[in-house]
Short mmCIF file of C-alpha atoms in Angstrom, two decimals:
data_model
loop_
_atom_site.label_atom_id
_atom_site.label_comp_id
_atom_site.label_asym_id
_atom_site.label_seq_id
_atom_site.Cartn_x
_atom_site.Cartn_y
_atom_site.Cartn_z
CA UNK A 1330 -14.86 -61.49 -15.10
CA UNK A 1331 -12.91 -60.30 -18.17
CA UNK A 1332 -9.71 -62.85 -18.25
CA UNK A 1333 -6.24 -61.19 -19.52
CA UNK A 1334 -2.59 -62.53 -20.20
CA UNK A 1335 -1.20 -59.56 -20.48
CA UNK A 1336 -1.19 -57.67 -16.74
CA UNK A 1337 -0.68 -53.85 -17.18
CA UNK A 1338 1.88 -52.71 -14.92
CA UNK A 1339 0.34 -50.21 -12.32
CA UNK A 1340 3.67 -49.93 -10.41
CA UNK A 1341 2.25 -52.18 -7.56
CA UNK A 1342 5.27 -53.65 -7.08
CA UNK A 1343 6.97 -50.12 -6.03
CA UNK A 1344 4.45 -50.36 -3.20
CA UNK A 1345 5.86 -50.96 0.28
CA UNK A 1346 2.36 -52.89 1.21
CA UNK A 1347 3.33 -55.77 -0.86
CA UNK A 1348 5.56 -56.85 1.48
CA UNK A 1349 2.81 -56.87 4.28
CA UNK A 1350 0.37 -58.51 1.74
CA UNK A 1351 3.23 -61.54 0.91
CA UNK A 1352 3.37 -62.55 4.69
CA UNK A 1353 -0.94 -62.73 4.98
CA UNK A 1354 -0.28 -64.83 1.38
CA UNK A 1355 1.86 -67.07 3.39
CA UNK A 1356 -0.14 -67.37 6.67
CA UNK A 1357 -3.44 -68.01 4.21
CA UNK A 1358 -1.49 -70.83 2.27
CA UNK A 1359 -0.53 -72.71 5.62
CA UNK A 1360 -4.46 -72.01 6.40
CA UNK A 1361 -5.46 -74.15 3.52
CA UNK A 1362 -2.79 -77.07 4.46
CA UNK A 1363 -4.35 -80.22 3.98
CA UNK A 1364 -3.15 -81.58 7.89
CA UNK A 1365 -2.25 -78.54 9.36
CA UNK A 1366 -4.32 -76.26 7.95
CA UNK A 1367 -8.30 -75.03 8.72
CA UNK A 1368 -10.61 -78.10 8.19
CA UNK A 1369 -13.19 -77.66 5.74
CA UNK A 1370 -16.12 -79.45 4.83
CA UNK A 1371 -19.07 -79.54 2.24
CA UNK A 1372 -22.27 -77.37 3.10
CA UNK A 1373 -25.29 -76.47 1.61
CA UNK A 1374 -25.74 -73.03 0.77
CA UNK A 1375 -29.51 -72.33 -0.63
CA UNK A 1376 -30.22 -76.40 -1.52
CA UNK A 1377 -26.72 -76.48 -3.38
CA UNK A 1378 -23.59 -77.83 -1.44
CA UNK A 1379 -20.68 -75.86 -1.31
CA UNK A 1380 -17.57 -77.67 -1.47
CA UNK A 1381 -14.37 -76.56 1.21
CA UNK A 1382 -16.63 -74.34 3.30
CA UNK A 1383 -14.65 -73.30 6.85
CA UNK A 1384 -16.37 -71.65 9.97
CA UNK A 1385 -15.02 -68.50 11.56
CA UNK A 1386 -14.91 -69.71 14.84
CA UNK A 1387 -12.56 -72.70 13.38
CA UNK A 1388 -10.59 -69.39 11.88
CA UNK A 1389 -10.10 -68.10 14.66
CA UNK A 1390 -9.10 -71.12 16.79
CA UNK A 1391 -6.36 -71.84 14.09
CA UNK A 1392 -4.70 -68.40 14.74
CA UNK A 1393 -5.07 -68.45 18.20
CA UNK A 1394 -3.73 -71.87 18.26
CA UNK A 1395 -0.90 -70.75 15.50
CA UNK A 1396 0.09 -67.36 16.68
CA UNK A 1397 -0.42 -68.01 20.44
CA UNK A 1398 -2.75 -64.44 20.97
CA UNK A 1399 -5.82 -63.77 22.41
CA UNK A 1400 -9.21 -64.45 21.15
CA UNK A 1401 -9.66 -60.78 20.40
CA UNK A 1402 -6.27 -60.13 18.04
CA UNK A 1403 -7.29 -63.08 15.93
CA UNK A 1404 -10.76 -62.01 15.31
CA UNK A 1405 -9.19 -58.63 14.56
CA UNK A 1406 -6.23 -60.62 12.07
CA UNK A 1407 -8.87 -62.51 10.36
CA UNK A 1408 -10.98 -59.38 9.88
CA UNK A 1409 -7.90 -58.13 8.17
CA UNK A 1410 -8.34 -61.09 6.04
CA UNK A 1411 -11.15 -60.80 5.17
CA UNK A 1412 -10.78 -56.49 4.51
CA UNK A 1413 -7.74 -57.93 1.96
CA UNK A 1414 -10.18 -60.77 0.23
CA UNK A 1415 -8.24 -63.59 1.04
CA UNK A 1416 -11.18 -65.16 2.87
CA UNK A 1417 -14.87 -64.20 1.98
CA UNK A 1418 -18.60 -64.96 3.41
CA UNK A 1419 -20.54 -66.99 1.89
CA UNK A 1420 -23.88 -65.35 3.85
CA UNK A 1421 -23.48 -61.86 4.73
CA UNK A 1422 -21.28 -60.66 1.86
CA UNK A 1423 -22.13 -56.93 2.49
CA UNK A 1424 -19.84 -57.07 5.76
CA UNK A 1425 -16.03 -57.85 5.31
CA UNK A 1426 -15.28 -58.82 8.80
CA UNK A 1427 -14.80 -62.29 10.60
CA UNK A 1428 -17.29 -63.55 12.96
CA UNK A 1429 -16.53 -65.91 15.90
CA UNK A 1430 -19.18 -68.21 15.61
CA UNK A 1431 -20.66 -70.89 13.06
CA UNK A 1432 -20.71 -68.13 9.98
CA UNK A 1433 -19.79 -69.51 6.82
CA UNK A 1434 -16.37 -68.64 4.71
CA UNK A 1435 -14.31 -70.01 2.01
CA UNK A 1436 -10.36 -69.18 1.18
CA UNK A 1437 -10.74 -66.87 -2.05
CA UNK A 1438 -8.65 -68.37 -5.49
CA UNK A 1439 -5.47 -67.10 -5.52
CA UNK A 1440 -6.32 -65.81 -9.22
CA UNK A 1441 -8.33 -62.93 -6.79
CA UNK A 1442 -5.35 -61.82 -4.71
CA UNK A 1443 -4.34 -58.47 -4.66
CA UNK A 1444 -0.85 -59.13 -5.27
CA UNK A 1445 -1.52 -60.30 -9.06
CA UNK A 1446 -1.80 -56.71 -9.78
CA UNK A 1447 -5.24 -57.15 -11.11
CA UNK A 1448 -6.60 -53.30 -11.31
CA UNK A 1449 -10.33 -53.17 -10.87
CA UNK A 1450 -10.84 -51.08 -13.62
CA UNK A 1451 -14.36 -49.38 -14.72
CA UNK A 1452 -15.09 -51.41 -17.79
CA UNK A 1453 -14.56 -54.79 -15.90
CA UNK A 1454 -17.04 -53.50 -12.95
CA UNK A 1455 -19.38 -52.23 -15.19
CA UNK A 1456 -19.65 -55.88 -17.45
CA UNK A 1457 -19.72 -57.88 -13.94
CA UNK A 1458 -23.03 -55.66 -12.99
CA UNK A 1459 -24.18 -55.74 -16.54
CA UNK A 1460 -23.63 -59.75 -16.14
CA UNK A 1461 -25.93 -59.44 -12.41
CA UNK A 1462 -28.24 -57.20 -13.93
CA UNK A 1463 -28.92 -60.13 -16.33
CA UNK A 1464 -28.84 -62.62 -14.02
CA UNK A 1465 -31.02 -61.16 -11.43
CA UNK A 1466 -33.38 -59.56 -14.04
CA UNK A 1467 -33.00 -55.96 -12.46
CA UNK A 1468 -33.25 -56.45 -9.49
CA UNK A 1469 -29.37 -55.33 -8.35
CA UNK A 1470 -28.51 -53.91 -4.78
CA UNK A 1471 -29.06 -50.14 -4.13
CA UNK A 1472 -25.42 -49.65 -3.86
CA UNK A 1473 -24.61 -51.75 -7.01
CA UNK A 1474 -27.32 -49.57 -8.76
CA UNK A 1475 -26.15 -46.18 -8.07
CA UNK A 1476 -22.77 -47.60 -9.80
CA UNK A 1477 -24.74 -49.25 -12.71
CA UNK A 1478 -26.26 -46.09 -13.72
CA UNK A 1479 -23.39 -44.03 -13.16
CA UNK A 1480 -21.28 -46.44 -15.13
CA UNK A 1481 -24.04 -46.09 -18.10
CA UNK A 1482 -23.66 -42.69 -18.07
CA UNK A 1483 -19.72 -42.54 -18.10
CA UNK A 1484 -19.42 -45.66 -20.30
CA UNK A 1485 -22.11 -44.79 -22.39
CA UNK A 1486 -19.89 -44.24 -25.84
CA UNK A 1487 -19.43 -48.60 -25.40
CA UNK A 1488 -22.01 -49.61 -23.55
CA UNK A 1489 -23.48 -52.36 -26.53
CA UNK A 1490 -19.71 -53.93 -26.06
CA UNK A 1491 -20.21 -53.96 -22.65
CA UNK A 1492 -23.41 -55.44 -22.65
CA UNK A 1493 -21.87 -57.86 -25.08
CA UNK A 1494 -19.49 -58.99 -23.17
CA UNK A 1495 -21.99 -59.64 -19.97
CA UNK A 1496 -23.83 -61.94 -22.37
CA UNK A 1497 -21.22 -64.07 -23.24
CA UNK A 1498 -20.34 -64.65 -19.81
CA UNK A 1499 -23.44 -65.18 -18.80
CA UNK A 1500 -23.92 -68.11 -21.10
CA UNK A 1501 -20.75 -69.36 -20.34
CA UNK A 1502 -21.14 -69.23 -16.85
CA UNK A 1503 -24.27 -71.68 -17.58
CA UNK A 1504 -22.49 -74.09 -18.88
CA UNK A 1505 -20.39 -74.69 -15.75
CA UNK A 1506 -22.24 -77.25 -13.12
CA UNK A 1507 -24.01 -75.24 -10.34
CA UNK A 1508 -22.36 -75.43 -7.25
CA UNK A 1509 -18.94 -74.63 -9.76
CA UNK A 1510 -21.17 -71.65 -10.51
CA UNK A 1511 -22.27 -70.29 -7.50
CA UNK A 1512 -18.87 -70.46 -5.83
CA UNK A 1513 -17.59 -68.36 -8.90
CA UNK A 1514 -20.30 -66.15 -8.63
CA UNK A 1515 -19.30 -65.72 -4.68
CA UNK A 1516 -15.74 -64.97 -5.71
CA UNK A 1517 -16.43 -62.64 -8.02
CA UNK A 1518 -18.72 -60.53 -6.03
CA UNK A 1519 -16.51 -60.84 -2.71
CA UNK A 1520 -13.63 -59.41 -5.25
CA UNK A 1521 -16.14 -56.30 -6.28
CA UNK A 1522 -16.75 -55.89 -2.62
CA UNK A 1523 -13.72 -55.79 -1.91
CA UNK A 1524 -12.34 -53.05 -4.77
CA UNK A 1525 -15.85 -51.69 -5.25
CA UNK A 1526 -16.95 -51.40 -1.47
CA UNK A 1527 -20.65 -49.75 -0.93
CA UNK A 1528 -20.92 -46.13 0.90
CA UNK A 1529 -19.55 -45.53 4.76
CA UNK A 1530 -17.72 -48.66 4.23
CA UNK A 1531 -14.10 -49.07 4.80
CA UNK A 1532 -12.05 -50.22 1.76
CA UNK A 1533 -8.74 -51.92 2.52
CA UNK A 1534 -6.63 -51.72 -0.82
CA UNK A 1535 -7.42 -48.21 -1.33
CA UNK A 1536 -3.92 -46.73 -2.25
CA UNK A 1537 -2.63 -43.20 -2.83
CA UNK A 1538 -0.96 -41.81 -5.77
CA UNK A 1539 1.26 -44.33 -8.31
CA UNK A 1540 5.08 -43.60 -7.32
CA UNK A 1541 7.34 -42.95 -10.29
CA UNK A 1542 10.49 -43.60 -8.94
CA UNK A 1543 11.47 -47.53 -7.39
CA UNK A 1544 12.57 -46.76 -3.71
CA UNK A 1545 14.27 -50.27 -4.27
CA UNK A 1546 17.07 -49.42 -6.62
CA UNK A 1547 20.20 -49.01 -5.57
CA UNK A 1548 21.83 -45.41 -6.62
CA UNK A 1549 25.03 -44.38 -6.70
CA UNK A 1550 25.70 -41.54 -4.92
CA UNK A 1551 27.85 -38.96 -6.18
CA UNK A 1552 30.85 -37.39 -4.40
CA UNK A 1553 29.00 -34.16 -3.69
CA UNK A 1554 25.91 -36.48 -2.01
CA UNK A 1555 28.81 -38.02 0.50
CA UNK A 1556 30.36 -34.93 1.29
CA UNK A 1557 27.03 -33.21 2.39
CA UNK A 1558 26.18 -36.91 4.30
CA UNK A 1559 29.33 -36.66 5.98
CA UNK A 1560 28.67 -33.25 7.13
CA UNK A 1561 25.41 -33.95 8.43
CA UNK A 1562 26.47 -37.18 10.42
CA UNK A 1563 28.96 -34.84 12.23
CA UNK A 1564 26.79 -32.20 12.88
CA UNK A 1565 24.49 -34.98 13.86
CA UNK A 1566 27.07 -35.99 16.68
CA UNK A 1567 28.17 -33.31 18.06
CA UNK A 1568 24.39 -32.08 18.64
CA UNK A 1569 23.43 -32.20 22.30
CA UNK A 1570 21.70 -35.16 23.66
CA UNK A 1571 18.39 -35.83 25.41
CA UNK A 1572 18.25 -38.90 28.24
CA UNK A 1573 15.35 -41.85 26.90
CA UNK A 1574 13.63 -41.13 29.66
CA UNK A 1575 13.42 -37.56 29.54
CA UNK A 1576 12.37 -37.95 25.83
CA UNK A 1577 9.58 -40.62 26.96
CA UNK A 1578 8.27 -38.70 30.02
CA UNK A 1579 7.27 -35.90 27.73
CA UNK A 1580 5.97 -38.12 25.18
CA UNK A 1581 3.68 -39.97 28.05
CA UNK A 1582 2.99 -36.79 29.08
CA UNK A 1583 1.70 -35.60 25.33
CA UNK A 1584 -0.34 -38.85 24.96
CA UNK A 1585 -1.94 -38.36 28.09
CA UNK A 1586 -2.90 -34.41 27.69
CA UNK A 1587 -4.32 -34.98 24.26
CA UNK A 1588 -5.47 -38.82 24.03
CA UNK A 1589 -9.21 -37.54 24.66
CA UNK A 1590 -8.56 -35.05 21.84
CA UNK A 1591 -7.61 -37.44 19.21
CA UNK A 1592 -10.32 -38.58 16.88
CA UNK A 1593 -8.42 -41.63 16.22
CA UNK A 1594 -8.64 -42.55 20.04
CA UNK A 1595 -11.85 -40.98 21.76
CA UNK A 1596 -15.02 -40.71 19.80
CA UNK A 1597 -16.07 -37.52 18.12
CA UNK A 1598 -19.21 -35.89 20.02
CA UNK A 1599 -22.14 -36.05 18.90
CA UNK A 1600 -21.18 -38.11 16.23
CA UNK A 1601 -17.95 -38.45 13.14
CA UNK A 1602 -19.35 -36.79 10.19
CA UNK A 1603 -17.42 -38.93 7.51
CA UNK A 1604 -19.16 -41.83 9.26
CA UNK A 1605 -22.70 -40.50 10.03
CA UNK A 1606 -23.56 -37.51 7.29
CA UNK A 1607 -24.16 -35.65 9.96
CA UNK A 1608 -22.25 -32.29 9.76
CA UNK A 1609 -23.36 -31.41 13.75
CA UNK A 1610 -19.88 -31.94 14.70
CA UNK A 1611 -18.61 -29.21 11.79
CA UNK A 1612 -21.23 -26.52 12.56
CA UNK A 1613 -20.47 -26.87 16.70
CA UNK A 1614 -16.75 -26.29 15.96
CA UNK A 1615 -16.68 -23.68 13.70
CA UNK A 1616 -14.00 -20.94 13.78
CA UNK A 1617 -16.17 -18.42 14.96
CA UNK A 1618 -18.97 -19.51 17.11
CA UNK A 1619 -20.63 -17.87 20.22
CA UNK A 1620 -20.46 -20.65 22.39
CA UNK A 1621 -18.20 -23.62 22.05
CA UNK A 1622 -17.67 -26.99 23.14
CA UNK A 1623 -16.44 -28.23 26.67
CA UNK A 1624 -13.38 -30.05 24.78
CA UNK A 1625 -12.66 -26.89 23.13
CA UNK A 1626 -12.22 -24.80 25.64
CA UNK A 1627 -10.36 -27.56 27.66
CA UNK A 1628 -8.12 -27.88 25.13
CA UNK A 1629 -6.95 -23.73 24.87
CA UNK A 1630 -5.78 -24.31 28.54
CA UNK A 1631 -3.05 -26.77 27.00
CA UNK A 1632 -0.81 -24.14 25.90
CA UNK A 1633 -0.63 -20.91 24.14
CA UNK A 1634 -0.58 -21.64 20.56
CA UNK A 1635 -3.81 -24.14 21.25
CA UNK A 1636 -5.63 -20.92 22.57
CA UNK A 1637 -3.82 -18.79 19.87
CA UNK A 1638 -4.56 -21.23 16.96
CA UNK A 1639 -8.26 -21.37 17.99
CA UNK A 1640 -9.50 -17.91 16.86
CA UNK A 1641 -12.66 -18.53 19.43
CA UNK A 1642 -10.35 -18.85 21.69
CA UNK A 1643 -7.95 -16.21 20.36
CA UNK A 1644 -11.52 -13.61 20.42
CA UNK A 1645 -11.75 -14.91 24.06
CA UNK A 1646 -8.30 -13.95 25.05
CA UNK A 1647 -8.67 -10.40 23.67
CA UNK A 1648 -11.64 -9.77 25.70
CA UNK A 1649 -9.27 -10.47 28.65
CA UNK A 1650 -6.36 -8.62 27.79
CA UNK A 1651 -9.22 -5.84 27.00
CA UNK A 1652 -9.51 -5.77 30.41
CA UNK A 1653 -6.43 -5.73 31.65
CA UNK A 1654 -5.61 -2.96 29.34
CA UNK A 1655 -2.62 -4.83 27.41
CA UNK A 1656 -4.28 -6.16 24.12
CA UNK A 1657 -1.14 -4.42 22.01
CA UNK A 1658 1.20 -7.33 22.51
CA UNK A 1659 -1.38 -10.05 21.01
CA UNK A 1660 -2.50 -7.32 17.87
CA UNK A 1661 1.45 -7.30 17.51
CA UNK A 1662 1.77 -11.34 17.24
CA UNK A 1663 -1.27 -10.96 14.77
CA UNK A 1664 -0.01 -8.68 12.45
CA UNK A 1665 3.36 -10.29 12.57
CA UNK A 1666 1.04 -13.72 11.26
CA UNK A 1667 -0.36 -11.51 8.79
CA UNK A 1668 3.06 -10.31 7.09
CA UNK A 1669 3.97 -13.99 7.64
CA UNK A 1670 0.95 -15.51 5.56
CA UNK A 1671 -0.02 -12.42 3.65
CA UNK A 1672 0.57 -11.59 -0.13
CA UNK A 1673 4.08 -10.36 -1.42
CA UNK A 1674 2.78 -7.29 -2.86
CA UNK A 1675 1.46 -5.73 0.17
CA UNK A 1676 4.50 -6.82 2.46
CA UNK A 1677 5.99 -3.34 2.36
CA UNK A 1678 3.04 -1.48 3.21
CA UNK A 1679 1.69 -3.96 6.02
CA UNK A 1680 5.24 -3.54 7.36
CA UNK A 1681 5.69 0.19 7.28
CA UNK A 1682 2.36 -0.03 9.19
CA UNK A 1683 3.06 -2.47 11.72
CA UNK A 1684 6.29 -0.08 12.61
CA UNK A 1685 4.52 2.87 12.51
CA UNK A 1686 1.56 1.59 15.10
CA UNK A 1687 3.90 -0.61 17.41
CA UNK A 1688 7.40 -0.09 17.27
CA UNK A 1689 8.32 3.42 16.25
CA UNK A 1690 8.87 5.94 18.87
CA UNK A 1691 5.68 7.61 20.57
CA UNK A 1692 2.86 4.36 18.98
CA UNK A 1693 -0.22 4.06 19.81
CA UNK A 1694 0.64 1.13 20.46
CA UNK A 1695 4.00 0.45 21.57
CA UNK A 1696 4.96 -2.53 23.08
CA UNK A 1697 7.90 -3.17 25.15
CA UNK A 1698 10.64 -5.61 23.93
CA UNK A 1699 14.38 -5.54 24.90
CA UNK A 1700 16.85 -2.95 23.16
CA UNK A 1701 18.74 -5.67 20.87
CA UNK A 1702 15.41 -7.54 19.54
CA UNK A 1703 14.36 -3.69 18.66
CA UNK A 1704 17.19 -2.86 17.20
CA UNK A 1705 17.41 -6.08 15.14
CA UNK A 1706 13.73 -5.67 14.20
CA UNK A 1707 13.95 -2.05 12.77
CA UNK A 1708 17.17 -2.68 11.08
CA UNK A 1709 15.61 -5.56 9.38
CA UNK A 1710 12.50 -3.24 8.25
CA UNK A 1711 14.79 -1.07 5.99
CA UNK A 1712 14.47 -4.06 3.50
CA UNK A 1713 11.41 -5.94 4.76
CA UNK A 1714 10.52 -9.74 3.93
CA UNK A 1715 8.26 -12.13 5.44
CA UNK A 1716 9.71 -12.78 8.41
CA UNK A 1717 11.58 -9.74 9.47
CA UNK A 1718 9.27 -9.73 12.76
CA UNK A 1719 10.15 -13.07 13.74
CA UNK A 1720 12.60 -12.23 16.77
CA UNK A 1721 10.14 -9.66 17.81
CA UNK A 1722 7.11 -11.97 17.60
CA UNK A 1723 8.91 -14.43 19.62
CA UNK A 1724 9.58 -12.33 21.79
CA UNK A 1725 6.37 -11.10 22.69
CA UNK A 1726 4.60 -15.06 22.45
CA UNK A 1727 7.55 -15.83 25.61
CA UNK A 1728 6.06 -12.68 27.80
CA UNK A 1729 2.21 -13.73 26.94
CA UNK A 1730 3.59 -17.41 27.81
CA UNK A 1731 5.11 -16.86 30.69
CA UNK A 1732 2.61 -13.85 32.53
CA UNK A 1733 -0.95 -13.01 30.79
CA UNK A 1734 -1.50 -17.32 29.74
CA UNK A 1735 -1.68 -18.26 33.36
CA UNK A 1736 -3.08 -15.39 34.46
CA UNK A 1737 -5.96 -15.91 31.88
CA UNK A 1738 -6.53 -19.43 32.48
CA UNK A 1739 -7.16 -18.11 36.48
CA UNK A 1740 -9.72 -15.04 35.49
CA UNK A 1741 -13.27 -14.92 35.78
CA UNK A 1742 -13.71 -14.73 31.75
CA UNK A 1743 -12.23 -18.42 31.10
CA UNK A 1744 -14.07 -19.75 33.91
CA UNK A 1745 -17.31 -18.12 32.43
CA UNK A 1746 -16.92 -20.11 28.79
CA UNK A 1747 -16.01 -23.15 31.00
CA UNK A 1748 -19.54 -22.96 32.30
CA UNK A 1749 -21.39 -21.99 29.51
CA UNK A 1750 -19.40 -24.61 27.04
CA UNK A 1751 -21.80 -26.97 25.43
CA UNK A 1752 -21.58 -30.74 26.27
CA UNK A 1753 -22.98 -32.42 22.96
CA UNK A 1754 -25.12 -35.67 23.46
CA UNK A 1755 -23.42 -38.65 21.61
CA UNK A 1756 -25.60 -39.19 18.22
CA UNK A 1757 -26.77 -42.85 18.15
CA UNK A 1758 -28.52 -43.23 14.43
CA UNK A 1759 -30.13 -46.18 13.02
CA UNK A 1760 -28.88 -48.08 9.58
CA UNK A 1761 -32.22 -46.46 7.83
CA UNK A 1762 -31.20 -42.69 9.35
CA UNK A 1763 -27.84 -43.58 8.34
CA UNK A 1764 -29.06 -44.08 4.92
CA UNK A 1765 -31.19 -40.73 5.30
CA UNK A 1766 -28.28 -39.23 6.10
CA UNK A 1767 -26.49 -39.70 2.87
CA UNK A 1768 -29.20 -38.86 0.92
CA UNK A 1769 -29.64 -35.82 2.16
CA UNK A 1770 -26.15 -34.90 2.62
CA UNK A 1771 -25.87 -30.92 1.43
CA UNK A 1772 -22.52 -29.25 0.37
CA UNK A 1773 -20.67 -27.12 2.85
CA UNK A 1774 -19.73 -23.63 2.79
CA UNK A 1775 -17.21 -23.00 0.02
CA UNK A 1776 -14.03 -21.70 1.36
CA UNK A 1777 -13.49 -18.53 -0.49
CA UNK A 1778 -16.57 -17.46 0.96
CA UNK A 1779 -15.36 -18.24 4.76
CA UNK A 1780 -12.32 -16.39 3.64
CA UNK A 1781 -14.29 -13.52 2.97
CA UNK A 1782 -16.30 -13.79 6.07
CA UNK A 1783 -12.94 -13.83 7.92
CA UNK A 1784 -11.58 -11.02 6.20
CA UNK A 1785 -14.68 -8.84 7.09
CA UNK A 1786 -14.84 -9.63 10.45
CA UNK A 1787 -10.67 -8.66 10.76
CA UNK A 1788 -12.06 -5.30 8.85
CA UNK A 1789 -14.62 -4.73 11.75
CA UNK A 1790 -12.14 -5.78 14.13
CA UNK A 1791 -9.67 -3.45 13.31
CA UNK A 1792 -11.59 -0.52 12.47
CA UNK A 1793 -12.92 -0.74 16.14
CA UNK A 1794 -9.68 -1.22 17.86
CA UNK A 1795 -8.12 1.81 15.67
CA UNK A 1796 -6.71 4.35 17.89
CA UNK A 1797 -9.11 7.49 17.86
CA UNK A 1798 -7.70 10.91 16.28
CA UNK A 1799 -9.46 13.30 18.81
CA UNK A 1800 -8.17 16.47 16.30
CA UNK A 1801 -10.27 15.12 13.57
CA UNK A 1802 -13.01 13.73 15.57
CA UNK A 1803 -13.29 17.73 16.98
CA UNK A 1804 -13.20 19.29 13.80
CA UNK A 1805 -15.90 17.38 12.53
CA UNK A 1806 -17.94 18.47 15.52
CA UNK A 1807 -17.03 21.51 14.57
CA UNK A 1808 -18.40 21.41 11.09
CA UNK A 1809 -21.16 20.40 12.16
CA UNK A 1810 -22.11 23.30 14.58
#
């Protein structure tokens, strides 16, 4: 690897991980304690002995023994350990996670820590596999040579420097005695595999964007700044109060309704598509689908803006209010979304509408709110703006809340998709389909063009639940005679 004195500053320092990464830097230092520490010994590794080579199960005895947990959290801390590249396998290098059993690991030099603000940078990747490219005469990993090529292409303009530079370390790395070599070599790849992971796996120092600003100064606030603090931490006060345990109730009772929901918690069915390639989850939950899943429909019956924010469910709830005869207060909420989310230059237009259809005297579709939310709402149309509905939407989501939700959740249509759901079969794929997979991952549907799909469907939609002029409709029958 490339050596350098003089460490660009990435604004590392900013991040709040560091402190996190400073307490694993102290637990792996007491690790490598010569009496308290993780024994080592000397093992062969291909006919050359490997000097300071640990087990994991001796890993993991030393943090169960040290932090006093079970068998399970230490595998899991030393995992994390590994993820960071403070420990590394000597074997199986491909997998960053710590066995419990007689697998083979050394603690990595702390020249390799991610706390020395060491950015793994193209050029330095690109003369380490141009350095294993050498070594290994061409024969690299598949993973490493999907990034050798691409890095040939993108780093083509100094390529002849780069292959310079591979040389010289090459020979220089000859010089060294072999088993200094080979536990370089292992350091420097576990480093790479670490900031250069291979595809579906799971990169622990990924980080987000740089921050620009140093959350740890101290700034002085100005007198305007503790005036407007002040006046929040009394308006603060004197807002009412909610008992602990009414807070936690509902927040058991939140985990509990949606903890099968949660990707995070309950396995995606039939399979996670950012871990398979398999986009069988994406096309079975579509927005607009004719029949969809059981965990779908389970979840509209959680509340009203689940069923409302599903627009297969939403499609599903007009059919029943179709029957029922009282679809105008849901075509209200809608339109109030669309002069919500819609553009600014048709907000007059869509609102002049909207009051001429539901609210004006003698609509087609009036719908019945109290006198003050009426009165507020046309008063508020004289100089329209995006939400000038809101009261009256509100409004009408409390009487669909209260009444048609419960009473939709009880009628023969709901129970109907219940029955014809689909239950997906969990996806179990092999490493090789896995690797199929990827290959022959295809792009999705590009969003403008779902947009546009949307927007002719709401075109259909509304052209077929336009009331019906009966004069015109006669006059062209008329004509026709």
């Amino acid at each position: 690897m490339t050596i350098r004195t003089n460490r660009p500053d990435r604004l590392q320092h900013f991040r709040p991980r560091v402190h996190c990464l400073k307490k694993l830097e102290a637990i792996v230092v007491e690790m490598q304690d010569q009496k308290s520490g993780v024994k080592g010994s000397e093992q062969k590794l291909n006919v050359t002995s490997i000097p300071h080579v640990i087990a994991g199960k001796d890993i993991v005895a030393w943090i169960v023994n040290k932090m006093k947990t079970p068998v399970e959290e230490a595998q899991a801390f030393g995992t994390m350990l590994v993820a960071y590249g403070y420990v590394y396998p000597l074997q199986n290098h491909k997998k960053l996670v710590l066995c419990n059993d007689a697998s083979m690991y050394r603690f990595q030099t702390p020249y390799f820590w991610p706390t020395q603000k060491w950015f793994a940078e193209d050029t330095d990747y690109a003369i380490y596999l141009a350095k294993r490219n050498i070594r290994k005469k061409g024969q690299l990993e598949p993973y490493e040579q999907a990034h050798y090529n691409h890095l040939h292409k993108w780093l083509n303009h100094k390529w002849d420097f780069i292959v310079m530079q591979a040389a010289e370390q090459y020979k220089a790395g000859k010089e060294r005695k072999k088993p200094d070599r080979v536990v370089f070599d292992c350091q420097e790849r576990a480093f790479w595999m670490v900031n250069r992971p291979p595809k579906r796996t799971f990169s622990a120092v990924d980080t987000g964007p740089e921050r620009l600003v140093d959350p740890n100064t101290e700034q002085v606030a100005s007198f305007d700044e503790l005036r407007r603090q002040h006046i929040f931490y009394q308006q603060a006060i004197m807002r009412s109060k909610v008992k602990s345990s009414v807070s936690l109730g509902a927040l058991v009772k939140y985990i509990t309704t949606y903890k099968n929901h949660d990707p995070f918690l309950a396995p995606c069915l039939p399979s996670n598509p950012w871990q398979t390639d398999n986009d069988s989850y994406w096309n079975l939950n579509m927005r607009r689908v004719d029949l969809p899943t059981k965990m779908r429909v389970e979840r509209w019956s959680f509340s009203l803006f689940e069923l409302l924010s599903d627009l297969r469910g939403r499609d599903d709830f007009k059919i029943f209010l179709k029957k029922e005869f009282s679809g105008e207060n849901l075509a209200f909420w809608e339109a109030a979304e669309e002069l919500k989310w819609g553009t600014a230059s048709s907000m007059s237009s869509k609102a002049e509408s909207i009051f001429k259809m539901f609210l004006a005297p003698g609509a087609p579709r009036w719908i019945n709110i109290d006198g003050r939310t009426m009165g507020l709402t046309v008063k508020g149309l004289d100089h329209p703006h995006r939400y000038v509905l809101e009261a009256a939407q509100t409004h009408v989501f409390l009487l669909m809340k209260k009444d048609t939700f419960f009473r939709y959740l009880k009628s023969p249509v709901y129970k109907d998709i219940q029955k014809k759901a689909l239950n997906p079969e969990p996806h179990n794929f092999s490493p090789g389909q896995l690797d199929q997979n990827a290959q022959s991952r295809a792009p999705g549907i590009h969003p403008i063009i779902l947009w546009k799909q949307e927007e002719e469907e709401k075109a259909k939609a509304a052209a077929a639940s336009a009331p019906v002029d009966v004069k015109s409709m006669m006059s062209k029958i008329d004509r026709k005679k």
